[in-house]
Amino acid sequence: MAGELRNLRARAGVLRDQAGRQVEGEVQLAAVLEQRAESAEEIGLPLSLLAQMWATGDHSALARWEVRARMAAMATGWWGRCGGGSVP
């Protein structure tokens, strides 16, 4: 009986550790998703479009695309009318 209780306690400890790691991972994921939603709002593009870029993991390509999009918008005068600033 005592051996079973020790085994149950050990197993419960392992499960608590696993649950803690999963919760920590979910909190980190929520923070990433929130940051990406804010980024999408800042550059004025739909999150679904940017999600495709983020899925490739090529953030430098996304940054270059953002700069080109802003430059094109500024050339047409659209960016200034929409409250945009200068190109970084």
Short mmCIF file of C-alpha atoms in Angstrom, two decimals:
data_model
loop_
_atom_site.label_atom_id
_atom_site.label_comp_id
_atom_site.label_asym_id
_atom_site.label_seq_id
_atom_site.Cartn_x
_atom_site.Cartn_y
_atom_site.Cartn_z
CA MET A 1 0.00 0.00 0.00
CA ALA A 2 2.77 2.46 0.89
CA GLY A 3 4.59 1.65 -2.36
CA GLU A 4 1.47 2.40 -4.39
CA LEU A 5 1.03 5.71 -2.62
CA ARG A 6 4.65 6.69 -3.38
CA ASN A 7 4.16 5.76 -7.02
CA LEU A 8 0.96 7.79 -7.22
CA ARG A 9 2.66 10.81 -5.66
CA ALA A 10 5.61 10.52 -8.02
CA ARG A 11 3.29 10.23 -11.02
CA ALA A 12 1.26 13.22 -9.78
CA GLY A 13 4.47 15.24 -9.54
CA VAL A 14 5.41 14.35 -13.11
CA LEU A 15 1.94 15.32 -14.33
CA ARG A 16 2.09 18.65 -12.45
CA ASP A 17 5.43 19.42 -14.10
CA GLN A 18 4.04 18.57 -17.54
CA ALA A 19 0.98 20.72 -16.94
CA GLY A 20 3.18 23.61 -15.82
CA ARG A 21 5.26 23.39 -18.99
CA GLN A 22 2.15 23.26 -21.16
CA VAL A 23 0.62 26.30 -19.46
CA GLU A 24 3.91 28.18 -19.85
CA GLY A 25 3.99 27.30 -23.55
CA GLU A 26 0.41 28.47 -24.01
CA VAL A 27 1.16 31.78 -22.29
CA GLN A 28 4.15 32.30 -24.60
CA LEU A 29 2.04 31.42 -27.63
CA ALA A 30 -0.67 33.88 -26.57
CA ALA A 31 1.97 36.62 -26.24
CA VAL A 32 3.33 35.87 -29.73
CA LEU A 33 -0.16 35.91 -31.22
CA GLU A 34 -0.95 39.22 -29.52
CA GLN A 35 2.32 40.75 -30.76
CA ARG A 36 1.61 39.57 -34.30
CA ALA A 37 -1.91 41.00 -34.23
CA GLU A 38 -0.49 44.35 -33.08
CA SER A 39 2.14 44.23 -35.85
CA ALA A 40 -0.54 43.54 -38.45
CA GLU A 41 -2.58 46.47 -37.19
CA GLU A 42 0.46 48.78 -37.22
CA ILE A 43 1.31 48.09 -40.84
CA GLY A 44 -2.31 47.96 -41.93
CA LEU A 45 -2.33 44.50 -43.45
CA PRO A 46 -4.69 41.63 -42.72
CA LEU A 47 -3.41 39.18 -40.14
CA SER A 48 -4.20 36.25 -42.44
CA LEU A 49 -1.81 37.60 -45.09
CA LEU A 50 0.96 38.18 -42.59
CA ALA A 51 0.40 34.76 -41.02
CA GLN A 52 1.43 33.20 -44.31
CA MET A 53 4.68 35.17 -44.22
CA TRP A 54 5.35 34.33 -40.58
CA ALA A 55 4.75 30.64 -41.30
CA THR A 56 7.83 30.62 -43.54
CA GLY A 57 9.95 32.06 -40.75
CA ASP A 58 11.51 34.65 -43.06
CA HIS A 59 11.04 37.83 -41.03
CA SER A 60 13.57 39.76 -43.07
CA ALA A 61 11.43 39.23 -46.18
CA LEU A 62 8.42 40.56 -44.30
CA ALA A 63 10.35 43.65 -43.22
CA ARG A 64 11.52 44.30 -46.79
CA TRP A 65 7.98 43.84 -48.06
CA GLU A 66 6.65 46.27 -45.45
CA VAL A 67 9.18 48.94 -46.48
CA ARG A 68 8.34 48.49 -50.17
CA ALA A 69 4.61 48.66 -49.45
CA ARG A 70 5.03 51.87 -47.44
CA MET A 71 7.21 53.44 -50.14
CA ALA A 72 4.63 52.59 -52.79
CA ALA A 73 1.84 53.97 -50.63
CA MET A 74 3.80 57.17 -50.01
CA ALA A 75 4.48 57.56 -53.73
CA THR A 76 0.75 57.56 -54.41
CA GLY A 77 0.06 59.86 -51.46
CA TRP A 78 -2.11 57.24 -49.79
CA TRP A 79 0.12 56.70 -46.73
CA GLY A 80 0.09 60.36 -45.66
CA ARG A 81 -3.69 60.61 -45.99
CA CYS A 82 -4.09 57.56 -43.75
CA GLY A 83 -1.94 58.93 -40.95
CA GLY A 84 1.23 57.05 -41.88
CA GLY A 85 4.63 58.38 -41.04
CA SER A 86 7.97 58.19 -42.74
CA VAL A 87 9.51 54.97 -43.95
CA PRO A 88 11.84 53.51 -41.33
#
